[in-house]
Short mmCIF file of C-alpha atoms and ligand atoms in Angstrom, two decimals:
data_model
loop_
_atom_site.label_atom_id
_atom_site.label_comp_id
_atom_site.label_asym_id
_atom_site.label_seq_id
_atom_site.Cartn_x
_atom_site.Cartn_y
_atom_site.Cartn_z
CA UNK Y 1 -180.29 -74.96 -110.44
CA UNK Y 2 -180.19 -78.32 -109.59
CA UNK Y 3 -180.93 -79.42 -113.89
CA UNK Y 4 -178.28 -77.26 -114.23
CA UNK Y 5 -175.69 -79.01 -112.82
CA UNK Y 6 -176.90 -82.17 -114.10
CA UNK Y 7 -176.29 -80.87 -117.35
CA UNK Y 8 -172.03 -80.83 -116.54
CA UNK Y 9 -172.61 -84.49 -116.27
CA UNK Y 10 -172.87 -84.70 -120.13
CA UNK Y 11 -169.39 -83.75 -120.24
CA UNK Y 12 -165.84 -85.63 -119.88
CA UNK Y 13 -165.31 -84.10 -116.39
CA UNK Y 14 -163.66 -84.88 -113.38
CA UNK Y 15 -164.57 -84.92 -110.12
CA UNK Y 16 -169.05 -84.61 -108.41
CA UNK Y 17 -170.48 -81.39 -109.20
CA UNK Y 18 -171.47 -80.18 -105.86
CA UNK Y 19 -172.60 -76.83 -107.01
CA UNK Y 20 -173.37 -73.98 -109.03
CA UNK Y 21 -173.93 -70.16 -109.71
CA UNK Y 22 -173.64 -67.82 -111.84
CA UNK Y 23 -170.69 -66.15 -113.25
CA UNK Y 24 -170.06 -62.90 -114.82
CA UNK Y 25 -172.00 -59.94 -115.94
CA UNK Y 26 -171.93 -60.48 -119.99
CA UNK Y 27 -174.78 -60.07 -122.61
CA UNK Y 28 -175.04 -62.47 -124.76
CA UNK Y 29 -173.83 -65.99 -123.04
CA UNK Y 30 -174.96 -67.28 -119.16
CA UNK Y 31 -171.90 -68.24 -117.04
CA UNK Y 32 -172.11 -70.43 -114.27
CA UNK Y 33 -169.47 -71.96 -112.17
CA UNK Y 34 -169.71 -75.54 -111.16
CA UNK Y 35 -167.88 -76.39 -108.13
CA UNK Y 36 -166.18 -80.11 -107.16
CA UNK Y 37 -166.54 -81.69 -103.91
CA UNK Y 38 -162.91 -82.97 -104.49
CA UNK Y 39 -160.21 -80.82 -103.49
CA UNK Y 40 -158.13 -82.31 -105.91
CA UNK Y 41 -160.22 -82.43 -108.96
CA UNK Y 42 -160.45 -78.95 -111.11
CA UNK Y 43 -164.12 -76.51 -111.12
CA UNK Y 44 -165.92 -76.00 -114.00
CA UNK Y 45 -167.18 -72.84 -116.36
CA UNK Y 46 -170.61 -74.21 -117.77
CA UNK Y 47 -172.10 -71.79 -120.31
CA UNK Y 48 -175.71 -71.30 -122.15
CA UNK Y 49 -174.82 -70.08 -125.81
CA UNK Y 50 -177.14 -68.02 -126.85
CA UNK Y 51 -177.70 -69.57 -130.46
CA UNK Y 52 -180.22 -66.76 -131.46
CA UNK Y 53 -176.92 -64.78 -131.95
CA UNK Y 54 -174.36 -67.49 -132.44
CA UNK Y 55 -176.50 -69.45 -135.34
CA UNK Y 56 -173.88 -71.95 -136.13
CA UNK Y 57 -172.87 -73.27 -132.95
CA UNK Y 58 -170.71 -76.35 -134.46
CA UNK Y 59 -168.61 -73.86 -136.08
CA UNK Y 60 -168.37 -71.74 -133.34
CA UNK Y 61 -166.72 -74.01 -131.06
CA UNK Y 62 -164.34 -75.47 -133.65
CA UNK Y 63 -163.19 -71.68 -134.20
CA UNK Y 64 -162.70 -71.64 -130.31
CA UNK Y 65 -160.91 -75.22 -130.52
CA UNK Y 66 -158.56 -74.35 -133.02
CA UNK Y 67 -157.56 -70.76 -131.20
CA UNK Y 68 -157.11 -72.46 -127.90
CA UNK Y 69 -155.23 -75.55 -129.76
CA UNK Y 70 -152.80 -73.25 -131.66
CA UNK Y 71 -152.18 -70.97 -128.53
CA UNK Y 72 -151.69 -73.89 -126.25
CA UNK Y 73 -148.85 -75.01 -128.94
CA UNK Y 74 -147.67 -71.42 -128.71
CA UNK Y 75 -147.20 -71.63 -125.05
CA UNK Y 76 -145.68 -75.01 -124.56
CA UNK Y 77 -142.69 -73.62 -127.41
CA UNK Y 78 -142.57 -70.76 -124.89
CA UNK Y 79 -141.98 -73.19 -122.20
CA UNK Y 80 -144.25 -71.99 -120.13
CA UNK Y 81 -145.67 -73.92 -117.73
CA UNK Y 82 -149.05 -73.98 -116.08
CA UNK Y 83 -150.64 -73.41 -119.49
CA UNK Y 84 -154.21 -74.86 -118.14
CA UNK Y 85 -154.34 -71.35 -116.65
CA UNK Y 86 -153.20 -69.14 -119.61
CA UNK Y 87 -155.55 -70.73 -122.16
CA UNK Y 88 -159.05 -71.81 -122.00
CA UNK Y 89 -159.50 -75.27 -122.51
CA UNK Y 90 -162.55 -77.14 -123.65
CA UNK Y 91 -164.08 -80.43 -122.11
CA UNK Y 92 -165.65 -82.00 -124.85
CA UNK Y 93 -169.30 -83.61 -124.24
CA UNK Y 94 -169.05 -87.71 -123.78
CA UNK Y 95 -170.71 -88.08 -127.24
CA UNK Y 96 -167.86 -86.55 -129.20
CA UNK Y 97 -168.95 -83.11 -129.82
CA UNK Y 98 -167.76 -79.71 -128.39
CA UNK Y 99 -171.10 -78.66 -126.90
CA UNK Y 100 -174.09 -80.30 -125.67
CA UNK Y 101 -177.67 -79.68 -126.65
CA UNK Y 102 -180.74 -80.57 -124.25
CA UNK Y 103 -183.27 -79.84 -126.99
CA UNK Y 104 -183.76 -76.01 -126.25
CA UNK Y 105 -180.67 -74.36 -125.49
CA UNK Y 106 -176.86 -75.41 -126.30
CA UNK Y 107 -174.29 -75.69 -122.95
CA UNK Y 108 -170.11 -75.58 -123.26
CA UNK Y 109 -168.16 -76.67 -120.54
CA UNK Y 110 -164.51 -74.61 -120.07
CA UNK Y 111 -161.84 -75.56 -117.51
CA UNK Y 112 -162.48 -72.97 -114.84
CA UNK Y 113 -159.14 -71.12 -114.45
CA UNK Y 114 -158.94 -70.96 -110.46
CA UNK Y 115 -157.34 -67.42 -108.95
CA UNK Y 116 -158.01 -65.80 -112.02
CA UNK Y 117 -159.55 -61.96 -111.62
CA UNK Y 118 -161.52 -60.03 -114.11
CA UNK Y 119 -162.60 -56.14 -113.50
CA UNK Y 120 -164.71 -53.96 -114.63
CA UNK Y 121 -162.35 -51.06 -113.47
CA UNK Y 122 -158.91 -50.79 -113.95
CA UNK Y 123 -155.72 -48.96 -113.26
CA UNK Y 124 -152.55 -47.80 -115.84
CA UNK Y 125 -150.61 -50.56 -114.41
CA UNK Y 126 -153.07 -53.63 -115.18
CA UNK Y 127 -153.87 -51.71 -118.70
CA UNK Y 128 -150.83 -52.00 -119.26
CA UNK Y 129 -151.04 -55.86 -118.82
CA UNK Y 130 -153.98 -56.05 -121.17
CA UNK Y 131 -151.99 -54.47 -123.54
CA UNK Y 132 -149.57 -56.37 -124.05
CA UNK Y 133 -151.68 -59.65 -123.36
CA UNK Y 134 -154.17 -58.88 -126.20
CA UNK Y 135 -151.11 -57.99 -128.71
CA UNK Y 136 -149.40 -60.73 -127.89
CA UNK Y 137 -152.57 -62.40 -128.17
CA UNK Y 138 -152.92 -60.93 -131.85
CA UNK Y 139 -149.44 -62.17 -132.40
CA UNK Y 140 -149.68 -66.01 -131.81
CA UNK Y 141 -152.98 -66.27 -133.80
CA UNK Y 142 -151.23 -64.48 -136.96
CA UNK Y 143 -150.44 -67.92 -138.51
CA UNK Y 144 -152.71 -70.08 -137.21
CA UNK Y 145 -153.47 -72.63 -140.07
CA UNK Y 146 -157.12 -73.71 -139.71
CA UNK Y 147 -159.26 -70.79 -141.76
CA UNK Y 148 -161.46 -68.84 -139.08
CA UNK Y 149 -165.23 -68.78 -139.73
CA UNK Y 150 -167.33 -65.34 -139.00
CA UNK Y 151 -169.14 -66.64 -136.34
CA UNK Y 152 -171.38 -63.66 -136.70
CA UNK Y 153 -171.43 -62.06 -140.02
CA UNK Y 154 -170.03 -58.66 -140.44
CA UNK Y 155 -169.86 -58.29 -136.53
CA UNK Y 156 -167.35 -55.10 -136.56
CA UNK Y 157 -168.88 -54.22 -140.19
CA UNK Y 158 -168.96 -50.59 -139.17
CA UNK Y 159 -170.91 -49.62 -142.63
CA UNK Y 160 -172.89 -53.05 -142.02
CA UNK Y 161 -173.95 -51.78 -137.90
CA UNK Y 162 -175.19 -47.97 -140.08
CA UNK Y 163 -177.15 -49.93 -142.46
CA UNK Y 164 -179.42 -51.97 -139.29
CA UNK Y 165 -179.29 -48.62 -137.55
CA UNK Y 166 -180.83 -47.23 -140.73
CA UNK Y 167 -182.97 -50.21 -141.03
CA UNK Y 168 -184.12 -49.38 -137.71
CA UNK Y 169 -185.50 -46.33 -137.72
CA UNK Y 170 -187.25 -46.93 -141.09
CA UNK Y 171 -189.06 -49.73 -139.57
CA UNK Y 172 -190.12 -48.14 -135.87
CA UNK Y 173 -190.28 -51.11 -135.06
CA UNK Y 174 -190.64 -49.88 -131.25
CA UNK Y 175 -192.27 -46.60 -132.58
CA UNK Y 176 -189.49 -45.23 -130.54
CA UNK Y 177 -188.18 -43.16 -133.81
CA UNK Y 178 -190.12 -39.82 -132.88
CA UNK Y 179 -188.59 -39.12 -129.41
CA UNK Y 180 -184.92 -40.20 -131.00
CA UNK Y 181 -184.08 -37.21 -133.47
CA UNK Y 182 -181.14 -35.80 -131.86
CA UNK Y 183 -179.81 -39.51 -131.31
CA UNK Y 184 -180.45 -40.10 -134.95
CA UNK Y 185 -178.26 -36.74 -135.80
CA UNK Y 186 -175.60 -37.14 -133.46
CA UNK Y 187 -174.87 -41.19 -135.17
CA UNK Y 188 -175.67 -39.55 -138.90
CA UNK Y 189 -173.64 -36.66 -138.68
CA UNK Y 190 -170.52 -38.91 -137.84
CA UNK Y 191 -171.28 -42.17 -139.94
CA UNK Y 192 -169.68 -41.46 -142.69
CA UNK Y 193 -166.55 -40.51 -141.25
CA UNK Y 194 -166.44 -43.86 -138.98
CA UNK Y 195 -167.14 -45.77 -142.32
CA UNK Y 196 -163.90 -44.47 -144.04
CA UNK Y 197 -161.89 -47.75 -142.34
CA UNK Y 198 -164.24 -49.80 -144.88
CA UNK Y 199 -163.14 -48.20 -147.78
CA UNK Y 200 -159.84 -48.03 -146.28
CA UNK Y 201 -159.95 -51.84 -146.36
CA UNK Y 202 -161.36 -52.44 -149.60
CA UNK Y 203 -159.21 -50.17 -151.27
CA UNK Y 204 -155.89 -52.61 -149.84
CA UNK Y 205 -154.41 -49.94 -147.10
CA UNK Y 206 -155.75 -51.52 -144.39
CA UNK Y 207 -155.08 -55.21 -143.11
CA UNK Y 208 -157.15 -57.54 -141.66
CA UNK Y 209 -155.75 -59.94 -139.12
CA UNK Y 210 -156.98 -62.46 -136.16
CA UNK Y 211 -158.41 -60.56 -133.84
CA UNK Y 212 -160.35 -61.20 -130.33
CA UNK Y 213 -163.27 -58.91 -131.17
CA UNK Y 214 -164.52 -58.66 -127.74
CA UNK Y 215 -161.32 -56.99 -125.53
CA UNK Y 216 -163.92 -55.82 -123.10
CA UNK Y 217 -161.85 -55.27 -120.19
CA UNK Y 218 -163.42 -58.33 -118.00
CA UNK Y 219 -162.30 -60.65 -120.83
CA UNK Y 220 -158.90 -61.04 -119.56
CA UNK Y 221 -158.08 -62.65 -115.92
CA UNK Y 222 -155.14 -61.22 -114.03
CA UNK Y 223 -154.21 -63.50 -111.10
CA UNK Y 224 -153.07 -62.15 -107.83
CA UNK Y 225 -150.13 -60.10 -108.76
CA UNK Y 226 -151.66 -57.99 -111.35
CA UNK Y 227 -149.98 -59.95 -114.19
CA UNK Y 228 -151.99 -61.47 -117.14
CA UNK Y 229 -153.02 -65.46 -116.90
CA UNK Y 230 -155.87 -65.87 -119.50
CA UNK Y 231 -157.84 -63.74 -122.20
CA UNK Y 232 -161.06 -65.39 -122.36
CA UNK Y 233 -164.57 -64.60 -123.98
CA UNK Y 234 -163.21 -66.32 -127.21
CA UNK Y 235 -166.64 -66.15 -128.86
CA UNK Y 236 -165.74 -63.80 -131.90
CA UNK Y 237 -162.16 -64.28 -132.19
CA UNK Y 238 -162.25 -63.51 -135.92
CA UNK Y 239 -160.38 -61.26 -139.01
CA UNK Y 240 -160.39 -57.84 -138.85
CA UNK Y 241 -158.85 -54.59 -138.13
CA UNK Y 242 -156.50 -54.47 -135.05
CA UNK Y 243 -158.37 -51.37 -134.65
CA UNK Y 244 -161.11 -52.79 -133.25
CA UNK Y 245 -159.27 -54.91 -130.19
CA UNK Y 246 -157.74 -51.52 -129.54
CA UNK Y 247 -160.31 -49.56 -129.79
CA UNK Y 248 -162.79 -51.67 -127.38
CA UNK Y 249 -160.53 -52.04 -124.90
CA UNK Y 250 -160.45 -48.57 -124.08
CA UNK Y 251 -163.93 -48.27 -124.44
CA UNK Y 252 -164.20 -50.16 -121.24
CA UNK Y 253 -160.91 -49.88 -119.79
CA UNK Y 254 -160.14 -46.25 -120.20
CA UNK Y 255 -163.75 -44.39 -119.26
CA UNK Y 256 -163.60 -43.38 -115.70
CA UNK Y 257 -167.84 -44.04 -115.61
CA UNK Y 258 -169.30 -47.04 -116.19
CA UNK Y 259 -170.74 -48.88 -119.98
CA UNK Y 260 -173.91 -47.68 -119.07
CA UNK Y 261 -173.24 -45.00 -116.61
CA UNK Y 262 -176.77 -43.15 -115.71
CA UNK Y 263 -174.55 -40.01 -114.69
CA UNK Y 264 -172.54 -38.57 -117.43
CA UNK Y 265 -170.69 -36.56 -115.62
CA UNK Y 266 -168.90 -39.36 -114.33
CA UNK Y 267 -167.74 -40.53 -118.14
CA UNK Y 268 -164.75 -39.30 -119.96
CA UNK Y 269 -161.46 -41.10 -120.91
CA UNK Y 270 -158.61 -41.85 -118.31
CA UNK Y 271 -155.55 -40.63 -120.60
CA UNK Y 272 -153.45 -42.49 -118.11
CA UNK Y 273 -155.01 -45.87 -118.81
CA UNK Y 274 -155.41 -45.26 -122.22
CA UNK Y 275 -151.13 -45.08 -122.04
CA UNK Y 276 -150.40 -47.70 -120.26
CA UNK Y 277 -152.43 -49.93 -122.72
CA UNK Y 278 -150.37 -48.02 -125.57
CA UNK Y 279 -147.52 -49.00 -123.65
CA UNK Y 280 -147.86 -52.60 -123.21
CA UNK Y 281 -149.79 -53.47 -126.92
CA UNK Y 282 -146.80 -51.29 -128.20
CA UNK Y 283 -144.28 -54.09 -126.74
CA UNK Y 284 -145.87 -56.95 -128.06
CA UNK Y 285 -147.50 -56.06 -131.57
CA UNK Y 286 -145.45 -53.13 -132.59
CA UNK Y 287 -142.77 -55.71 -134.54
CA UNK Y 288 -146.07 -56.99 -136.95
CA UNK Y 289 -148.44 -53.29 -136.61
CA UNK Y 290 -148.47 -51.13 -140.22
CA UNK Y 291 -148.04 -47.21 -139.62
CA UNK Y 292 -151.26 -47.43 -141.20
CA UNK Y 293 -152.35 -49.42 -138.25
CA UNK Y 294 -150.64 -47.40 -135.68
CA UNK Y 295 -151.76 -44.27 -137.12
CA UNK Y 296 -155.54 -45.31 -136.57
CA UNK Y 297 -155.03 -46.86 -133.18
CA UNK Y 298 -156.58 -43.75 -131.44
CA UNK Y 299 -159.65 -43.92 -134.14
CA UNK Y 300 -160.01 -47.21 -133.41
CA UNK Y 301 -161.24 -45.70 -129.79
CA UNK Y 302 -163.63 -43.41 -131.22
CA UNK Y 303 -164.68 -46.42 -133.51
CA UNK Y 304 -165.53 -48.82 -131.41
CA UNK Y 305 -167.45 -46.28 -129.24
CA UNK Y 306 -169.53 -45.21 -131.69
CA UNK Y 307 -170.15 -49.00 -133.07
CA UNK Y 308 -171.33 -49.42 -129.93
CA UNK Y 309 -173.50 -46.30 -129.60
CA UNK Y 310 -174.79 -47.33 -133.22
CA UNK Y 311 -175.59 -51.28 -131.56
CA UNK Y 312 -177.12 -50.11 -128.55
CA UNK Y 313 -179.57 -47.63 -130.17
CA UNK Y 314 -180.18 -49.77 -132.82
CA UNK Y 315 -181.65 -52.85 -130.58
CA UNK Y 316 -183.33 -49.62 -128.58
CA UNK Y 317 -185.12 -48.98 -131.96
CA UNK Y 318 -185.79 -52.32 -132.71
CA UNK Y 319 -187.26 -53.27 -129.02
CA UNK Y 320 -184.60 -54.53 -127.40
CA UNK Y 321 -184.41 -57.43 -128.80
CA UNK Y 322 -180.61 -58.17 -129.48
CA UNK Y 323 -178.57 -57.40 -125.35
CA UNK Y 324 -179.73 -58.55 -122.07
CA UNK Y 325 -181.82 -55.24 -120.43
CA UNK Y 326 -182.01 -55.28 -117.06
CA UNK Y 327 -184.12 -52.30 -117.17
CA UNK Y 328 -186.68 -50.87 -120.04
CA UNK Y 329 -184.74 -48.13 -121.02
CA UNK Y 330 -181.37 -50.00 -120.40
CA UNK Y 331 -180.15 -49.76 -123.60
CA UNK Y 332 -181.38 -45.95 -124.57
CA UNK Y 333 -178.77 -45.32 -121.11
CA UNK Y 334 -176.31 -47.33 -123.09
CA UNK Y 335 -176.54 -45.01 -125.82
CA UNK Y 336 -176.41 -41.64 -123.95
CA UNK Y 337 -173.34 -42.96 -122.03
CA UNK Y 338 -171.27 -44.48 -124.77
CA UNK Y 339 -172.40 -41.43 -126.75
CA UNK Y 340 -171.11 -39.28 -123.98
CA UNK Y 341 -167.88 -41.65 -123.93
CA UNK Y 342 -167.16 -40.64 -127.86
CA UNK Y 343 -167.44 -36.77 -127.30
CA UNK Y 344 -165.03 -37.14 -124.71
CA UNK Y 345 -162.42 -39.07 -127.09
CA UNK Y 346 -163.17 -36.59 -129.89
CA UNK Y 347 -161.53 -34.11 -127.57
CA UNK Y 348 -159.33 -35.65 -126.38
CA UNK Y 349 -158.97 -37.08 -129.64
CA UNK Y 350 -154.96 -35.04 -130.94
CA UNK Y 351 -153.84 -36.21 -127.17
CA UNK Y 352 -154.13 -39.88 -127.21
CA UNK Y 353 -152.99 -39.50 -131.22
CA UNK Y 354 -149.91 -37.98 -129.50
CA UNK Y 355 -149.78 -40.86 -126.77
CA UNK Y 356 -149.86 -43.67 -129.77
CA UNK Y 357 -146.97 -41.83 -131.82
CA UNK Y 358 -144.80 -41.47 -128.50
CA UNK Y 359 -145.67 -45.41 -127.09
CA UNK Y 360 -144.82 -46.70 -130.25
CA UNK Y 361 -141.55 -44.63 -130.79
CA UNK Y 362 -140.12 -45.67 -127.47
P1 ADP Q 1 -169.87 -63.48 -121.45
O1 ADP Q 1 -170.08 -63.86 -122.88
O2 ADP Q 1 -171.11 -63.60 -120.65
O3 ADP Q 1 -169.17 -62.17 -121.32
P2 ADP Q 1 -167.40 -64.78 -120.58
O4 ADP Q 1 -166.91 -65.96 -121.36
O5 ADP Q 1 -166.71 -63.52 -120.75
O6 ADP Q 1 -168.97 -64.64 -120.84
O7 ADP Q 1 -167.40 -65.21 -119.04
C1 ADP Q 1 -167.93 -64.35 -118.04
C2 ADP Q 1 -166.88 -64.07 -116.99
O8 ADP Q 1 -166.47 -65.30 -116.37
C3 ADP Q 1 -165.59 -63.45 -117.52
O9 ADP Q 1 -165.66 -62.05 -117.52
C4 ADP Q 1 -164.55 -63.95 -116.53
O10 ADP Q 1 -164.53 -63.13 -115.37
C5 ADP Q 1 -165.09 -65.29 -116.09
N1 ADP Q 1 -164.50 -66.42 -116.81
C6 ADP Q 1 -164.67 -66.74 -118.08
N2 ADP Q 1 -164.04 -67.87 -118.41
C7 ADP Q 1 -163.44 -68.30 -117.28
C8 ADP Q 1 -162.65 -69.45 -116.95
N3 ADP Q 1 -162.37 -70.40 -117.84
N4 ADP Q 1 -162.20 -69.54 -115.68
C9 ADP Q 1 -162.49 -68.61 -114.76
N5 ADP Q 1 -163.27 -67.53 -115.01
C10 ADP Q 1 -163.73 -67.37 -116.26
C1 GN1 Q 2 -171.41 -58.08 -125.85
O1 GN1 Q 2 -171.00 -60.86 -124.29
P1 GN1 Q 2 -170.28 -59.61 -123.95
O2 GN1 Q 2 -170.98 -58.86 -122.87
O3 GN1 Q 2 -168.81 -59.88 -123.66
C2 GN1 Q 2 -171.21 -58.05 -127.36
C3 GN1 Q 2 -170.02 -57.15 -127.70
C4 GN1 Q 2 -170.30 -55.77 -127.20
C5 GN1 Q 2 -170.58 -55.83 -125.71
C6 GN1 Q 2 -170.98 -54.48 -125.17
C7 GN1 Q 2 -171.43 -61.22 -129.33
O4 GN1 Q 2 -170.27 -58.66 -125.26
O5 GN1 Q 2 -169.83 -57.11 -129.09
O6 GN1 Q 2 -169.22 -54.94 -127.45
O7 GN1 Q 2 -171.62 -56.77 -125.40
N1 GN1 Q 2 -170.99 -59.39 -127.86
C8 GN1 Q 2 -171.67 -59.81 -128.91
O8 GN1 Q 2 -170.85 -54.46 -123.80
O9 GN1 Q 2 -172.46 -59.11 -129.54
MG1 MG Q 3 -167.20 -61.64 -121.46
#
């Protein structure tokens, strides 16, 4: 711990680290939260990127630079005020750069936002929130000027996430294939179906926009009164279909059991949280949303669940190689759950259709 908090040192920051510890429950990144001795002086969010997955780190944090930049100017037009709470902001390294690297790993440094709260469960009133946080989110990146790099390739590619899950089982790599078949049916018999967005995209019907790409529910912070402050987690914000902000926020929002809920009884969607995000993305993104758009919001649920389904098997198949387990089977319980998760939307499936059409007519 202690060369960890050395490492904040490399960075244009205010105030003597006093401590540190670690932050968050993610995947991919390591959090930790470096404390101040000075009351007056601001905390820190110090962060390992985990450049297996994010190869081009460089462009990764310019992408993040120019979203926080151009929602920062978005803010201050708003007249808002206490803006170093509503977007992240950077602290550049002393050399110049956005990101330090010690020779094995690369660190970021991020204001930390103090008295902001992130959950893992939620309620209709703080979906609500979300909702209209992320579409308003959507809405101030639509003309950013700076061109967005895929900071990982094809990352809600949903025929590019079949292909590695095909990929996968050809090469066993795990030799995990034999004791999969039903998995393997359940993902084949609906791929081609979830695919249609694709063509739907190449053929011109369906936009592609800035989108966050990650609208797990813990990557927004409320503060105390239920009321949005910050989305954060601004990793892949990137183009693509608003279906897929949608779509994984209720993946995690809206499913009354957990991500990777050992008990699937305990899974199914919360139609009441799935509304009141309707609700609230309805009031801020409805004025720039296609009926195309609006007509696929409730696929997009279905979508991202089964993306996910196809992402956790896949590593499953390949040996784990791509999430954090924190068990040996971790992600095979992934994959029954989220699985378990997108039979439950499929029947509930004309319902939240319904839900979309009446939030959006209000
Ligand atoms: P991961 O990639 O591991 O999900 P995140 O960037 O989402 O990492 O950070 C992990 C958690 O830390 C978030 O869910 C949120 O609760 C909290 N967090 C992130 N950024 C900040 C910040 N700038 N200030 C305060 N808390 C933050
Ligand atoms: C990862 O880092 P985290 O936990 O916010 C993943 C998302 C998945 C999610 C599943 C870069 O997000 O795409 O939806 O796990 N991020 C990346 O929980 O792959
Ligand atoms: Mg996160």
């Amino acid at each position: 711990m202690n060369q960890t908090i050395n490492l904040v040192k490399y960075f244009e920051i205010e105030g003597t680290p006093v401590s540190v510890g670690p932050l968050g429950a993610g995947h991919i990144n390591d959090s930790f939260l470096v404390k101040t001795e000075e009351a007056g002086k601001p905390d820190y969010l110090l962060q390992r990127i985990n450049h297996h997955i994010f190869k081009d780190v460089e462009m990764l944090q310019n992408n993040i630079l120019h979203v926080t930049n151009h929602i920062r100017k978005k803010l201050i037009e708003k007249g808002e005020t206490d803006i170093d709470r509503q977007v992240l902001a950077i602290i550049p390294a002393k050399d110049g750069k956005l990101y330090h690297f010690d020779g094995e790993n690369y660190w970021r440094v991020y204001l930390f936002i103090p008295g902001g709260k992130s959950y893992d469960a939620i309620n209709p009133e703080l979906a609500y929130e979300a909702g209209k946080a992320f579409g308003e989110f959507q809405g101030y990146l639509a003309d950013i000027p700076e061109r967005l790099g895929e900071t990982i390739p094809d990352f809600h590619n949903m025929e590019f996430r079949v292909q590695q899950f095909r990929d996968a089982v050809a090469q066993d790599a795990a030799g995990r294939v034999a004791a999969s078949r039903d998995l393997i049916s359940e993902i084949e018999s609906r791929a081609e179906d979830m695919c249609k967005i694709e063509v739907w995209g190449r053929e011109g019907k369906l936009p592609k926009r800035i989108n966050h790409c990650d609208t797990k529910v813990n990557n927004v912070l409320f503060d105390d009164n239920g009321r949005i402050l910050c989305v954060v987690d601004l990793d892949t914000v990137m183009p693509g279909y608003v279906l897929s902000d949608f779509g994984d926020f209720i993946r995690t929002g809206a499913n009354n059991g957990a991500e990777d809920d050992a008990d699937l009884n305990k899974i199914g969607v919360n139609l009441d949280i799935f509304a009141g995000y309707a609700r609230g993305y309805a009031e801020t993104a409805k004025n720039f949303l296609s009926p195309i758009e609006i007509d696929n919001l409730a696929f997009g649920a279905k979508l991202l669940t089964f993306m996910q389904t196809v992402r956790f098997f896949t590593d499953y198949l390949n040996g784990d190689t791509y999430y954090k387990i924190h068990f040996p089977e971790h992600n095979l319980q992934r994959t029954y759950a989220q699985l378990q998760l997108l039979k439950d939307l499929e029947a509930n499936y004309d319902e939240m259709r319904e839900i979309v059409a009446r939030e959006f007519k209000n």
